[in-house]
PDB file of C-alpha atoms in Angstrom:
ATOM      1  CA  MET A   1     110.048  80.072 111.990  1.00 65.00           C
ATOM      2  CA  LEU A   2     108.379  78.050 114.731  1.00 74.00           C
ATOM      3  CA  ALA A   3     105.133  79.987 114.289  1.00 81.00           C
ATOM      4  CA  ARG A   4     105.232  79.448 110.527  1.00 83.00           C
ATOM      5  CA  ARG A   5     105.774  75.699 110.935  1.00 85.00           C
ATOM      6  CA  ARG A   6     102.947  75.577 113.470  1.00 88.00           C
ATOM      7  CA  HIS A   7     100.581  77.383 111.087  1.00 92.00           C
ATOM      8  CA  VAL A   8     101.470  75.032 108.247  1.00 91.00           C
ATOM      9  CA  TYR A   9     100.946  72.027 110.542  1.00 93.00           C
ATOM     10  CA  PHE A  10      97.494  73.177 111.628  1.00 94.00           C
ATOM     11  CA  ALA A  11      96.519  74.029 108.051  1.00 95.00           C
ATOM     12  CA  MET A  12      97.518  70.550 106.908  1.00 94.00           C
ATOM     13  CA  MET A  13      95.674  68.865 109.769  1.00 95.00           C
ATOM     14  CA  GLY A  14      92.614  71.029 109.129  1.00 96.00           C
ATOM     15  CA  THR A  15      92.719  69.948 105.495  1.00 95.00           C
ATOM     16  CA  CYS A  16      92.932  66.328 106.636  1.00 96.00           C
ATOM     17  CA  VAL A  17      89.880  66.605 108.878  1.00 96.00           C
ATOM     18  CA  THR A  18      87.958  68.518 106.209  1.00 96.00           C
ATOM     19  CA  LEU A  19      88.701  65.871 103.574  1.00 95.00           C
ATOM     20  CA  PHE A  20      87.596  63.088 105.908  1.00 95.00           C
ATOM     21  CA  VAL A  21      84.357  64.807 106.953  1.00 96.00           C
ATOM     22  CA  LEU A  22      83.470  65.818 103.404  1.00 95.00           C
ATOM     23  CA  ALA A  23      84.265  62.346 102.081  1.00 95.00           C
ATOM     24  CA  TRP A  24      81.825  60.546 104.348  1.00 92.00           C
ATOM     25  CA  GLY A  25      79.335  63.356 104.921  1.00 94.00           C
ATOM     26  CA  VAL A  26      78.854  64.592 101.365  1.00 94.00           C
ATOM     27  CA  VAL A  27      80.836  62.833  98.638  1.00 94.00           C
ATOM     28  CA  ARG A  28      79.798  59.265  99.536  1.00 92.00           C
ATOM     29  CA  ILE A  29      76.239  60.098  98.447  1.00 94.00           C
ATOM     30  CA  TRP A  30      77.426  60.430  94.839  1.00 94.00           C
ATOM     31  CA  SER A  31      80.547  58.276  94.680  1.00 94.00           C
ATOM     32  CA  ILE A  32      81.940  55.854  97.227  1.00 95.00           C
ATOM     33  CA  PRO A  33      85.224  55.355  95.308  1.00 96.00           C
ATOM     34  CA  ALA A  34      85.781  59.130  95.352  1.00 96.00           C
ATOM     35  CA  ALA A  35      85.106  59.192  99.113  1.00 96.00           C
ATOM     36  CA  VAL A  36      87.594  56.360  99.653  1.00 96.00           C
ATOM     37  CA  ALA A  37      90.176  58.194  97.514  1.00 96.00           C
ATOM     38  CA  MET A  38      89.667  61.336  99.612  1.00 95.00           C
ATOM     39  CA  CYS A  39      90.235  59.296 102.786  1.00 95.00           C
ATOM     40  CA  VAL A  40      93.433  57.819 101.329  1.00 96.00           C
ATOM     41  CA  VAL A  41      94.699  61.340 100.631  1.00 96.00           C
ATOM     42  CA  ALA A  42      93.656  62.385 104.160  1.00 95.00           C
ATOM     43  CA  MET A  43      95.541  59.375 105.540  1.00 96.00           C
ATOM     44  CA  VAL A  44      98.828  60.563 103.986  1.00 96.00           C
ATOM     45  CA  ILE A  45      98.613  64.117 105.338  1.00 95.00           C
ATOM     46  CA  PRO A  46      99.278  63.554 109.118  1.00 95.00           C
ATOM     47  CA  PRO A  47     102.750  61.968 108.731  1.00 95.00           C
ATOM     48  CA  VAL A  48     103.766  64.709 106.303  1.00 94.00           C
ATOM     49  CA  ALA A  49     102.401  67.349 108.694  1.00 93.00           C
ATOM     50  CA  ALA A  50     104.436  65.842 111.538  1.00 92.00           C
ATOM     51  CA  MET A  51     107.597  65.981 109.418  1.00 91.00           C
ATOM     52  CA  VAL A  52     106.919  69.624 108.529  1.00 87.00           C
ATOM     53  CA  ALA A  53     106.247  70.575 112.164  1.00 86.00           C
ATOM     54  CA  ASN A  54     109.369  68.834 113.478  1.00 83.00           C
ATOM     55  CA  ARG A  55     111.758  69.962 110.775  1.00 80.00           C
ATOM     56  CA  ARG A  56     114.793  71.745 112.157  1.00 74.00           C
ATOM     57  CA  GLY A  57     115.279  75.269 110.916  1.00 68.00           C
ATOM     58  CA  PRO A  58     118.691  76.744 110.158  1.00 64.00           C
ATOM     59  CA  GLU A  59     118.537  79.019 113.219  1.00 65.00           C
ATOM     60  CA  ASP A  60     117.150  76.380 115.615  1.00 65.00           C
ATOM     61  CA  ARG A  61     119.399  74.973 118.305  1.00 62.00           C
ATOM     62  CA  TRP A  62     117.672  71.880 119.537  1.00 60.00           C
ATOM     63  CA  TRP A  63     120.156  70.544 122.051  1.00 58.00           C
ATOM     64  CA  ASP A  64     121.954  72.396 124.804  1.00 59.00           C
ATOM     65  CA  ASP A  65     124.410  69.590 125.409  1.00 60.00           C
ATOM     66  CA  PRO A  66     128.021  70.447 124.652  1.00 61.00           C
ATOM     67  CA  SER A  67     129.097  69.238 121.240  1.00 68.00           C
ATOM     68  CA  GLY A  68     132.624  68.390 122.329  1.00 73.00           C
ATOM     69  CA  ASP A  69     134.147  71.144 120.204  1.00 78.00           C
ATOM     70  CA  PRO A  70     135.312  73.842 122.676  1.00 80.00           C
ATOM     71  CA  GLN A  71     135.291  76.617 120.100  1.00 83.00           C
ATOM     72  CA  SER A  72     131.764  75.774 118.960  1.00 79.00           C
ATOM     73  CA  ASP A  73     130.487  75.443 122.529  1.00 77.00           C
ATOM     74  CA  GLU A  74     132.022  78.792 123.458  1.00 81.00           C
ATOM     75  CA  TRP A  75     130.419  80.407 120.423  1.00 80.00           C
ATOM     76  CA  TRP A  76     126.961  78.977 121.263  1.00 76.00           C
ATOM     77  CA  ASP A  77     127.294  80.007 124.911  1.00 77.00           C
ATOM     78  CA  GLU A  78     128.119  83.531 123.794  1.00 80.00           C
ATOM     79  CA  LEU A  79     125.075  83.608 121.507  1.00 78.00           C
ATOM     80  CA  ASP A  80     122.823  82.238 124.251  1.00 74.00           C
ATOM     81  CA  GLY A  81     124.151  84.785 126.735  1.00 74.00           C
ATOM     82  CA  LYS A  82     125.487  82.146 129.111  1.00 71.00           C
ATOM     83  CA  LYS A  83     128.994  83.589 129.167  1.00 64.00           C
ATOM     84  CA  ARG A  84     130.326  87.042 128.661  1.00 57.00           C
ATOM     85  CA  PRO A  85     132.481  87.462 125.585  1.00 53.00           C
ATOM     86  CA  ARG A  86     136.176  87.838 126.236  1.00 60.00           C
ATOM     87  CA  SER A  87     137.534  91.347 125.882  1.00 53.00           C
TER      88      SER A  87
END
């Protein structure tokens, strides 16, 4: 999932840069309002890309601090291989 989010992030940021460069390198020759509109769209993309890249997936465990619930902490430790399961 991390790789997928990273690919989506870079695709969105690449789109942002492409829109900006095309707006002022090509489109402004024919229409300045269209170039400004493209820059406004490019301005919205980076915050959305940051939200996509930092979104927590269902299988992500972001914090290793104990939650305070002993049963949950024991379960996570078992999954992480920190403790051996009880026999």
